[in-house]
XYZ file of C-alpha atoms in Angstrom:
693
model
C -11.925 -70.973 -11.368
C -11.276 -73.764 -13.921
C -11.486 -77.246 -12.580
C -9.063 -79.431 -14.518
C -10.231 -83.014 -15.125
C -7.726 -84.164 -17.769
C -3.907 -83.997 -17.611
C -0.922 -85.014 -19.562
C -0.452 -87.981 -17.134
C -2.945 -90.272 -15.465
C -2.256 -90.203 -11.696
C -2.439 -92.473 -8.610
C -1.979 -91.792 -4.909
C -1.126 -93.791 -1.862
C -0.375 -93.208 1.892
C 3.021 -94.346 3.074
C 5.138 -93.959 6.206
C 8.561 -92.425 5.696
C 11.244 -93.839 8.065
C 13.688 -91.594 9.877
C 17.021 -92.446 11.248
C 15.775 -92.577 14.852
C 13.054 -95.092 14.010
C 10.178 -92.553 13.885
C 7.909 -92.845 10.844
C 6.193 -89.791 9.331
C 2.789 -90.081 7.700
C 2.765 -89.088 4.051
C 0.412 -88.982 1.000
C 2.072 -89.357 -2.357
C 0.417 -88.465 -5.612
C 2.319 -89.853 -8.704
C 2.049 -89.715 -12.440
C 1.590 -93.158 -13.983
C 4.785 -93.453 -15.886
C 7.776 -95.734 -15.879
C 10.204 -92.704 -15.968
C 11.562 -91.316 -12.753
C 10.118 -87.763 -12.098
C 11.086 -85.025 -9.710
C 9.376 -84.883 -6.324
C 7.570 -81.845 -4.721
C 7.242 -81.737 -0.947
C 4.765 -79.959 1.298
C 5.655 -80.474 5.016
C 3.256 -79.311 7.756
C 1.878 -80.106 11.185
C -1.672 -79.455 10.061
C -2.998 -82.982 9.536
C -3.122 -84.155 5.979
C -6.002 -86.583 6.459
C -8.469 -83.911 7.573
C -7.503 -80.272 8.148
C -5.562 -79.532 5.018
C -7.115 -82.328 2.882
C -9.434 -80.113 0.904
C -6.571 -77.660 0.060
C -4.270 -80.582 -0.698
C -6.553 -82.055 -3.303
C -6.637 -78.758 -5.138
C -2.914 -78.869 -6.012
C -1.069 -82.153 -5.403
C -3.031 -84.125 -7.937
C -2.641 -81.232 -10.350
C 1.135 -81.428 -10.088
C 1.068 -85.242 -10.440
C -0.905 -84.790 -13.607
C 1.886 -82.664 -14.986
C 4.579 -85.140 -14.347
C 5.727 -84.626 -10.742
C 5.512 -86.862 -7.582
C 3.745 -84.426 -5.196
C 4.056 -85.398 -1.551
C 2.311 -84.115 1.607
C 3.974 -85.010 4.892
C 2.791 -84.500 8.548
C 5.456 -83.106 10.888
C 6.606 -85.360 13.725
C 3.981 -85.612 16.518
C 1.115 -84.314 14.434
C -1.703 -86.009 12.524
C -0.844 -89.651 11.964
C 2.946 -89.222 12.135
C 4.825 -90.903 15.021
C 6.871 -89.039 17.583
C 6.264 -86.267 20.027
C 5.126 -82.687 19.094
C 7.658 -79.932 19.598
C 8.225 -76.209 19.053
C 7.551 -74.571 15.737
C 10.545 -74.911 13.384
C 12.621 -76.844 15.987
C 15.951 -78.263 14.927
C 14.215 -81.708 15.070
C 11.495 -80.522 12.648
C 14.035 -79.107 10.198
C 16.382 -82.082 10.367
C 13.503 -84.489 9.924
C 12.605 -82.443 6.755
C 16.133 -82.921 5.312
C 15.793 -86.724 5.879
C 12.396 -86.683 4.137
C 13.979 -84.919 1.120
C 16.826 -87.417 0.960
C 14.265 -90.311 1.215
C 12.254 -88.856 -1.688
C 15.406 -88.429 -3.811
C 16.329 -92.015 -3.249
C 12.934 -93.598 -4.367
C 13.044 -95.439 -7.713
C 10.189 -93.375 -9.054
C 12.136 -90.082 -8.318
C 14.707 -88.457 -10.599
C 16.746 -87.417 -7.650
C 15.674 -83.803 -7.877
C 13.376 -82.307 -5.207
C 11.329 -79.038 -4.903
C 9.668 -77.891 -1.772
C 6.585 -75.566 -1.430
C 4.178 -74.384 1.251
C 2.177 -71.482 2.644
C 2.632 -69.996 6.117
C 4.139 -72.709 8.286
C 4.990 -74.852 5.207
C 6.511 -71.775 3.397
C 8.616 -70.906 6.464
C 10.051 -74.362 6.887
C 10.691 -74.582 3.124
C 12.943 -71.506 3.406
C 14.605 -72.788 6.549
C 15.291 -76.226 5.168
C 16.576 -74.573 2.020
C 19.083 -72.742 4.242
C 20.348 -76.122 5.382
C 21.158 -76.843 1.691
C 20.311 -80.541 1.342
C 21.804 -81.619 -1.991
C 18.603 -82.925 -3.647
C 16.673 -79.734 -2.934
C 16.980 -77.557 -5.981
C 13.996 -75.181 -5.962
C 11.508 -73.755 -3.502
C 8.185 -71.836 -3.798
C 7.455 -70.118 -0.498
C 4.134 -68.427 -0.030
C 3.079 -66.044 2.775
C 6.161 -66.856 4.810
C 8.729 -65.251 7.107
C 12.525 -64.817 6.849
C 12.583 -63.180 10.341
C 10.894 -65.231 13.162
C 11.051 -62.334 15.610
C 10.002 -59.262 13.788
C 7.905 -60.664 10.854
C 5.897 -63.429 12.289
C 3.023 -63.883 14.726
C 4.939 -63.016 17.857
C 6.321 -59.501 17.865
C 6.209 -56.354 15.788
C 8.683 -53.467 16.201
C 9.724 -55.119 19.496
C 6.078 -55.181 20.854
C 4.178 -58.347 21.820
C 1.546 -59.039 19.128
C -1.264 -59.606 21.584
C -3.739 -60.392 18.745
C -1.855 -63.175 17.062
C 0.782 -64.570 19.465
C -2.249 -65.349 21.752
C -4.477 -66.734 19.009
C -1.713 -68.711 17.330
C -0.499 -70.329 20.567
C -4.044 -71.152 21.559
C -4.838 -72.737 18.100
C -1.627 -74.759 18.242
C -2.484 -76.038 21.820
C -5.803 -77.246 20.514
C -4.232 -78.787 17.450
C -1.518 -80.604 19.303
C -4.202 -82.177 21.634
C -5.894 -83.869 18.630
C -5.410 -87.734 18.283
C -4.258 -89.794 15.358
C -7.081 -91.016 13.225
C -7.694 -94.787 13.771
C -8.748 -95.273 10.128
C -5.149 -94.420 9.208
C -3.135 -94.990 12.363
C -4.668 -98.358 13.320
C -5.252 -99.718 16.795
C -2.317 -97.942 18.309
C -3.945 -94.480 17.920
C -5.083 -94.264 21.541
C -1.752 -95.182 23.003
C -0.009 -92.655 20.754
C -2.541 -89.979 21.592
C -2.111 -90.310 25.354
C 1.600 -90.503 25.032
C 1.632 -87.272 23.023
C -0.706 -85.432 25.405
C 1.772 -85.948 28.278
C 4.341 -84.058 26.144
C 2.146 -81.080 25.140
C 3.382 -77.771 26.410
C 1.751 -74.387 25.485
C 4.023 -72.541 23.028
C 3.198 -69.213 24.536
C 5.485 -70.068 27.444
C 8.433 -70.105 25.198
C 7.323 -67.233 22.924
C 6.762 -64.827 25.793
C 9.943 -65.950 27.451
C 12.016 -64.490 24.648
C 10.970 -60.767 24.340
C 13.962 -59.575 22.467
C 15.680 -60.920 19.294
C 17.922 -63.478 20.936
C 19.392 -66.811 19.817
C 15.942 -68.488 19.979
C 14.502 -66.214 17.302
C 17.757 -66.180 15.214
C 17.318 -70.019 14.811
C 15.298 -70.545 11.763
C 15.497 -66.847 10.609
C 17.058 -67.090 7.207
C 17.799 -63.359 7.307
C 20.687 -64.251 9.561
C 22.502 -65.723 6.501
C 20.654 -65.457 3.183
C 23.960 -66.804 1.465
C 23.195 -70.180 2.913
C 20.405 -70.780 0.493
C 21.315 -72.505 -2.705
C 17.965 -73.606 -4.099
C 16.151 -71.428 -6.638
C 13.516 -69.374 -4.691
C 10.118 -68.134 -6.013
C 8.891 -65.925 -3.069
C 5.073 -65.126 -3.079
C 3.088 -62.865 -0.823
C -0.091 -60.661 -0.637
C -0.313 -57.004 0.386
C -2.973 -58.062 2.853
C -0.767 -60.657 4.509
C 1.543 -59.569 7.409
C 4.518 -61.527 6.030
C 4.649 -59.777 2.700
C 7.983 -57.936 3.461
C 9.760 -61.271 3.211
C 9.284 -61.236 -0.505
C 10.982 -57.862 -0.941
C 13.910 -58.959 1.339
C 14.481 -62.231 -0.417
C 14.576 -60.620 -3.825
C 17.042 -58.083 -2.423
C 19.311 -60.458 -0.525
C 19.374 -63.546 -2.697
C 21.616 -61.805 -5.241
C 24.244 -64.520 -4.829
C 21.933 -66.798 -6.789
C 22.117 -66.816 -10.668
C 19.742 -64.345 -12.125
C 17.042 -66.764 -13.080
C 16.963 -68.421 -9.728
C 15.082 -65.843 -7.611
C 11.821 -64.124 -8.295
C 9.274 -62.197 -6.253
C 5.580 -61.969 -6.684
C 3.183 -59.824 -4.567
C -0.459 -59.556 -5.303
C -3.517 -58.036 -3.487
C -4.170 -61.263 -1.721
C -4.827 -62.301 1.927
C -3.040 -65.087 3.799
C -3.979 -67.636 1.088
C -2.670 -69.301 -2.008
C -3.301 -66.866 -4.961
C -5.389 -69.282 -7.050
C -8.042 -69.907 -4.434
C -10.165 -66.943 -5.299
C -10.613 -65.759 -1.761
C -10.938 -62.006 -1.392
C -9.424 -59.611 -2.125
C -8.560 -60.600 -5.684
C -8.002 -60.854 -8.594
C -6.790 -64.492 -8.352
C -4.271 -65.733 -10.818
C -3.206 -69.058 -12.416
C -0.733 -69.690 -9.690
C -0.333 -73.431 -10.257
C 0.810 -72.690 -13.867
C 3.268 -70.082 -12.545
C 4.736 -72.677 -10.235
C 4.796 -75.378 -12.909
C 7.030 -73.174 -15.163
C 9.316 -72.731 -12.060
C 9.448 -76.479 -11.461
C 9.912 -77.288 -15.110
C 12.840 -74.937 -15.403
C 14.687 -75.871 -12.210
C 13.790 -79.530 -11.722
C 13.479 -80.694 -15.314
C 15.683 -78.124 -17.188
C 12.948 -77.339 -19.753
C 11.109 -74.157 -20.782
C 12.171 -70.546 -20.467
C 11.521 -70.301 -16.732
C 11.711 -66.880 -15.219
C 14.629 -65.475 -17.210
C 12.390 -63.208 -19.310
C 10.317 -61.862 -16.379
C 11.018 -58.889 -14.107
C 12.640 -59.993 -10.874
C 9.701 -58.542 -8.918
C 6.037 -58.460 -10.043
C 3.770 -56.467 -7.881
C 0.200 -55.288 -7.701
C -0.465 -51.546 -7.363
C -3.968 -50.915 -5.963
C -5.946 -47.790 -7.012
C -7.547 -45.576 -4.406
C -10.688 -47.341 -3.078
C -13.270 -46.681 -0.410
C -12.787 -48.434 2.884
C -14.452 -51.790 3.303
C -13.852 -55.028 5.316
C -13.952 -57.109 2.206
C -13.410 -56.700 -1.516
C -14.047 -59.361 -4.102
C -11.393 -57.662 -6.318
C -9.388 -54.504 -5.859
C -8.879 -52.041 -8.755
C -5.342 -51.698 -9.924
C -2.744 -53.087 -12.229
C 0.415 -55.252 -12.289
C 3.972 -53.720 -12.557
C 7.393 -55.259 -12.983
C 10.730 -54.172 -11.636
C 14.058 -55.463 -12.726
C 15.565 -55.627 -9.232
C 14.918 -54.785 -5.602
C 15.592 -52.053 -4.591
C 14.218 -50.854 -7.876
C 15.567 -48.180 -10.099
C 11.915 -47.181 -10.728
C 11.446 -46.288 -6.986
C 12.861 -43.277 -5.048
C 12.101 -41.920 -1.517
C 10.293 -38.595 -1.367
C 10.327 -36.840 2.031
C 7.327 -35.009 3.580
C 7.989 -32.838 6.569
C 5.344 -33.129 9.174
C 5.639 -29.406 9.946
C 4.577 -28.798 6.285
C 1.440 -30.810 6.525
C -1.637 -29.044 5.164
C -3.921 -29.912 8.065
C -3.347 -31.610 11.356
C -5.849 -33.083 13.796
C -4.031 -32.681 17.108
C -4.013 -32.673 20.799
C -2.737 -29.496 22.510
C 0.838 -29.479 23.737
C 1.185 -30.538 27.350
C 4.023 -31.451 29.762
C 1.922 -34.135 31.442
C -1.103 -36.303 31.113
C -3.639 -33.522 31.615
C -3.591 -32.280 27.957
C -6.960 -31.605 26.365
C -8.055 -32.333 22.799
C -7.420 -29.494 20.340
C -9.534 -28.826 17.343
C -8.968 -30.493 14.002
C -7.748 -28.568 11.085
C -4.768 -26.763 12.770
C -2.742 -25.059 10.053
C 0.786 -26.174 9.120
C 2.332 -22.999 10.430
C 1.404 -23.976 13.952
C 4.270 -26.490 14.160
C 4.418 -26.620 18.009
C 5.024 -29.996 19.530
C 1.827 -31.963 20.049
C 0.729 -34.429 22.741
C -0.098 -37.919 21.444
C -2.235 -39.702 24.069
C -4.574 -42.131 22.413
C -7.429 -43.933 24.122
C -6.329 -47.387 25.147
C -8.917 -49.016 22.841
C -7.437 -47.293 19.779
C -6.816 -50.214 17.328
C -10.194 -52.057 17.573
C -10.727 -51.090 13.916
C -7.372 -52.581 12.789
C -8.898 -55.516 11.047
C -7.553 -59.132 11.244
C -3.914 -59.571 11.654
C -3.755 -62.403 9.110
C -6.708 -61.941 6.749
C -7.755 -65.163 5.202
C -10.611 -64.093 2.818
C -13.477 -63.631 5.367
C -16.110 -60.881 5.377
C -14.689 -58.883 8.409
C -10.984 -59.301 7.732
C -9.875 -55.818 6.576
C -9.946 -52.479 8.462
C -13.223 -50.474 8.146
C -13.250 -46.711 7.672
C -10.388 -45.306 9.715
C -12.007 -41.955 10.657
C -12.735 -43.191 14.145
C -9.147 -44.379 14.583
C -7.841 -41.220 13.060
C -9.818 -39.185 15.623
C -7.865 -41.024 18.451
C -4.521 -40.202 16.778
C -2.534 -37.111 15.749
C -2.860 -36.828 11.972
C -0.871 -35.006 9.355
C -2.344 -34.609 5.894
C -0.729 -33.915 2.513
C -2.667 -32.961 -0.619
C -2.198 -35.298 -3.661
C -1.702 -32.907 -6.536
C -0.592 -35.538 -9.109
C -1.157 -39.343 -9.114
C 1.396 -40.854 -6.696
C 2.248 -44.479 -6.782
C 4.154 -46.046 -3.796
C 5.855 -49.397 -3.824
C 7.879 -50.660 -0.832
C 8.189 -49.824 2.821
C 7.372 -46.241 3.902
C 9.567 -44.737 6.677
C 8.767 -42.369 9.408
C 11.269 -40.362 11.492
C 9.693 -38.935 14.574
C 11.143 -36.585 17.238
C 9.603 -37.683 20.502
C 9.691 -36.821 24.139
C 8.484 -39.493 26.544
C 7.397 -38.829 30.065
C 7.749 -42.582 30.974
C 10.513 -45.127 30.503
C 8.243 -47.363 28.490
C 5.820 -46.922 25.617
C 5.160 -47.482 21.908
C 4.363 -45.543 18.808
C 2.122 -46.677 15.974
C 2.158 -44.939 12.535
C -0.706 -45.594 10.042
C -0.663 -44.390 6.422
C -4.192 -43.737 5.096
C -5.748 -42.708 1.813
C -8.310 -39.966 2.566
C -10.992 -39.335 -0.120
C -12.617 -35.889 -0.646
C -15.673 -37.067 1.407
C -13.461 -37.751 4.314
C -13.500 -41.582 4.077
C -10.163 -42.880 5.319
C -8.718 -46.217 3.928
C -5.852 -47.884 5.668
C -2.921 -48.315 3.354
C -0.175 -49.669 5.681
C 1.161 -49.321 9.189
C 4.154 -49.802 11.456
C 4.964 -50.245 15.188
C 7.863 -49.389 17.422
C 8.302 -50.414 20.997
C 10.409 -47.658 22.639
C 12.598 -50.241 24.292
C 13.490 -51.639 20.804
C 14.501 -48.254 19.254
C 18.201 -49.087 19.359
C 17.844 -52.599 18.130
C 15.412 -55.558 18.435
C 18.138 -57.545 20.286
C 18.146 -55.260 23.336
C 15.753 -53.562 25.652
C 16.680 -49.979 26.450
C 14.291 -47.888 28.638
C 13.620 -44.214 27.745
C 14.983 -41.675 30.116
C 11.854 -39.808 31.134
C 11.626 -36.240 29.859
C 14.377 -36.562 27.202
C 13.884 -36.196 23.500
C 15.095 -38.613 20.885
C 14.629 -39.268 17.154
C 13.135 -42.670 16.403
C 12.598 -44.514 13.104
C 9.482 -46.500 12.325
C 9.393 -48.637 9.171
C 5.865 -49.433 7.903
C 4.894 -52.640 6.213
C 5.544 -52.784 2.408
C 2.588 -51.879 0.077
C 1.770 -51.104 -3.476
C -0.756 -48.258 -3.767
C -1.757 -45.368 -6.052
C -2.996 -42.155 -4.454
C -5.541 -40.375 -6.646
C -5.442 -36.729 -7.420
C -7.654 -34.822 -5.005
C -7.185 -37.253 -2.194
C -4.950 -36.720 0.837
C -2.081 -38.804 2.147
C -2.577 -39.070 5.890
C -0.003 -40.197 8.474
C -1.867 -40.985 11.741
C 0.319 -41.388 14.868
C -1.081 -43.054 18.096
C 0.356 -44.186 21.436
C -1.919 -47.300 21.598
C -3.101 -50.032 19.155
C -4.892 -52.751 21.059
C -5.168 -55.695 20.540
C -2.491 -55.801 17.886
C 0.156 -54.827 20.402
C 0.244 -55.194 24.100
C 0.246 -51.763 25.902
C 3.299 -50.870 28.032
C 3.008 -49.869 31.646
C 2.647 -46.119 31.861
C 1.848 -45.822 28.186
C -1.497 -44.020 28.973
C 0.546 -40.897 29.510
C 1.498 -40.862 25.799
C 4.282 -38.863 24.413
C 5.056 -35.442 22.793
C 5.744 -35.339 19.049
C 7.752 -32.471 17.483
C 6.580 -32.014 13.876
C 9.575 -29.777 13.150
C 11.943 -32.724 13.555
C 9.838 -35.372 12.026
C 9.324 -36.637 8.407
C 7.339 -39.124 6.340
C 9.378 -40.823 3.602
C 7.359 -42.511 0.840
C 8.840 -44.997 -1.739
C 7.379 -43.352 -4.786
C 7.349 -45.387 -7.907
C 7.448 -44.203 -11.580
C 4.065 -44.464 -13.239
C 4.449 -46.998 -15.991
C 2.247 -49.303 -18.276
C 3.660 -52.794 -17.896
C 2.326 -55.802 -20.019
C 2.066 -58.393 -17.176
C -0.696 -60.946 -17.325
C -1.477 -64.231 -15.650
C -3.424 -67.324 -16.707
C -6.886 -68.020 -15.368
C -6.816 -69.931 -12.029
C -7.158 -73.679 -12.329
C -7.126 -76.495 -9.871
C -7.707 -80.250 -9.764
C -11.072 -81.683 -8.826
C -12.131 -80.977 -5.281
C -12.081 -83.635 -2.509
C -15.833 -83.467 -1.997
C -16.053 -82.308 1.584
C -19.635 -81.430 2.599
C -20.442 -78.574 4.918
C -23.841 -79.467 6.396
C -26.457 -76.932 7.126
C -27.265 -76.434 10.773
C -29.939 -74.563 12.629
C -27.476 -72.778 14.919
C -26.697 -69.269 13.923
C -23.065 -68.486 13.437
C -21.603 -65.835 15.821
C -20.337 -62.661 14.172
C -16.767 -62.611 12.780
C -15.847 -59.518 14.768
C -18.038 -58.036 17.496
C -17.070 -54.935 19.583
C -18.808 -54.565 22.894
C -18.586 -51.417 25.084
C -19.481 -51.493 28.714
C -20.075 -47.687 29.317
C -20.574 -47.889 33.009
C -17.349 -49.973 33.544
C -15.268 -48.231 30.870
C -14.476 -51.589 29.269
C -14.075 -52.479 25.617
C -14.151 -56.105 24.371
C -13.413 -57.464 20.974
C -14.753 -60.936 20.306
C -13.356 -62.627 17.149
C -14.596 -65.759 15.397
C -11.565 -67.034 13.467
C -13.788 -69.134 11.133
C -11.419 -72.141 10.899
C -13.991 -74.404 9.319
C -17.033 -75.274 11.395
C -18.483 -78.680 10.660
C -17.223 -80.765 7.724
C -18.146 -84.288 6.517
C -15.369 -86.037 4.645
C -15.664 -88.666 1.901
C -13.887 -91.200 4.134
C -16.648 -90.861 6.707
C -15.049 -88.420 9.181
C -17.211 -85.843 10.814
C -14.909 -82.886 11.873
C -16.301 -80.073 13.909
C -14.258 -77.056 15.306
C -15.425 -73.934 16.951
C -13.294 -71.072 18.510
C -13.689 -67.583 19.821
C -10.886 -65.172 20.723
C -11.631 -62.407 23.171
C -9.624 -59.225 23.811
C -10.549 -56.923 26.686
C -9.189 -53.521 27.869
C -10.450 -50.935 30.381
C -10.139 -47.184 30.369
C -8.533 -47.517 33.855
C -5.167 -48.250 32.386
C -2.904 -50.522 30.183
C -2.518 -53.155 32.862
C -6.272 -54.052 32.412
C -5.419 -55.695 29.031
C -6.194 -59.440 28.818
C -6.908 -62.099 26.239
C -8.798 -65.345 26.108
C -9.244 -68.129 23.549
C -11.694 -70.928 23.844
C -11.618 -74.019 21.497
C -13.902 -76.945 20.995
C -13.143 -79.868 18.571
C -14.807 -83.044 17.817
C -13.648 -85.919 15.534
C -16.371 -88.614 14.966
C -16.516 -91.781 12.900
C -19.920 -93.268 13.325
C -18.907 -96.591 11.474
C -16.118 -97.468 13.848
C -17.500 -96.086 16.237
C -15.075 -93.414 17.343
C -15.895 -90.104 19.001
C -13.233 -87.765 20.461
C -13.719 -84.249 21.924
C -11.138 -81.709 22.849
C -11.784 -78.437 24.715
C -9.073 -75.828 25.504
C -8.938 -72.467 27.283
C -5.988 -70.044 27.047
C -5.656 -66.713 28.786
C -3.010 -63.991 29.205
C -3.106 -60.957 31.622
C -0.329 -58.662 32.908
C 0.887 -56.409 35.560
C 3.699 -53.981 35.367
C 6.440 -56.579 35.799
C 4.991 -59.875 34.498
C 2.763 -61.647 31.934
C 0.473 -64.245 33.548
C -0.691 -67.129 31.348
C -3.346 -69.741 32.096
C -4.045 -72.815 29.820
C -6.260 -75.804 30.090
C -6.799 -78.926 28.042
C -9.606 -81.454 28.425
C -9.872 -84.442 26.289
C -12.686 -87.053 26.052
C -13.245 -90.276 24.356
C -17.000 -90.827 24.296
C -18.161 -89.652 27.739
C -14.837 -90.490 29.450
C -12.304 -87.733 30.364
C -9.046 -89.317 29.330
C -6.796 -86.222 29.877
C -7.001 -83.020 31.869
C -4.272 -80.619 32.565
C -3.861 -76.937 33.436
C -0.778 -74.698 33.357
C -0.179 -71.424 35.198
C 2.885 -69.310 34.525
C 4.272 -65.880 35.463
C 6.718 -64.633 32.846
C 8.895 -61.534 33.564
C 8.057 -58.578 31.355
C 11.564 -57.444 30.501
C 10.680 -55.800 27.135
C 7.374 -56.731 25.473
């Protein structure tokens, strides 16, 4: 990583309040080049508190852009950080309309040329796309990183129509804790306490809304730009990582933004996790991402430079075969370029499951009493097989949104493969895949509800199994995500499962493995009756791989560089840090528990005197007794302390989800203290009908 200390422009920064039409003022930090000439403005718009939580990351890029001739602006969403107003739902109409007003305010400033770009990662990448779909006139270019174009089926809530227990729960709990944080008196002034207490009365756990919409209804269609790609007029650079769950958005944007001129849409997918590609967090290699975006801004906001016209429309990383591990500093592989998406370099190749060379299997059975068969069944034995996975299948899935930590990625999949039905295909010549694999399965379900999970693995000659990609289908969503249709028990249907996109090269001598399971906890919430599994008929089932032509493409990137860091200090403590992922098995009780430390930051000392401490643990439990034993819990503890004021605030939250056959039960609690005084305490209990998820 190169730290840039000199730039074409000297810079300055100041904090301002941006007025909205209803009188609310949003807190903003503006970095500007010291010049008398108006310059374009770049906006990053988030709820994640610019004076503390995102401050270290903000200082890596906003001053860098200012040093290259842009006014770079970071704004807190209404009701968050030091912005006024009440917190609301993610991507609410109010949040998006506020964003449009901010863009128009920026364009009207005397230091702005009237041309605005918008960028962001995750939440900020999503609302950049959604605001682009509203087409405010000054917004001419967007860089969206690790974002979603489909809020229902490609976000933290649902996958294939199934509830994402692992991230719907964790995300809702994290947002509850975040929304309970107060404004900072150093920036908000004496009104901070009144504003805080006012906000707390309006806080509502987001899980109530998210679980209340279990099919793709109007709630999820709002903000999903896939509903109308044609509404986007700004130039779009879409960026993702193969280890980020949102990466398919990049492929869809490149495909569906064809109404834009040729140089106004580009896609870039690297080996990265849910992080900006210049931060150097594993897996790498990292790239000079700020330089890439600068060329984008220069072309579309200043009208200078060649822009993207000479580049492939999609640049992707193809990883080589590699042994399984939970972290890689860098993955082996290479960059490739494709002129469009779908690409003329990619064609689907079909593998019949009845033709698999080996198959680990469970013996055919008409009910739940089937017994395990022996691995290595020959392909000619293509009789239907019972798929009935243990309910704790999925504990080795890895983190849903990897962020560069040591336990993020899936370990060796042999144990998970042993709980699945597997179909292996020998790799006789190097095989590159790029895109979304597809599986068609002929299934017979003995119950009206259930789910199927398909994992694609790269199996080395020594048997090590590396997860490549995966996909999920809730049986009730098999005829569309907008409806819930129960399966008629005992009947046979063909279902299609689309796996997440990937770029991967299978090495000669390895095996391509399709592993099929009936459970995947805690990624997806198990369905009532799903412990019975289902019967799979290999004779009517296929795996289709998007096989890419093997090419040598001259694609390179500059070395990563950033501006000088903010100077946040992480103090050493005597307390040992809990493991990132800990699996506990209670043999006598038949219970499995996964404890996750999300590693959001620990204790940090800021240059402005703030001491910020946060600690969290997410727990996922399931019992062999049945799928209705599944439950989740998240505990958060946060402290904001300014010794010089003095100011000391603590927040503790608890969030739980459990279920029965007909309902989800949620329980949430928030306790806020100023010093030793409890200033707010509230609990919520809800029962939410289980109509699909």
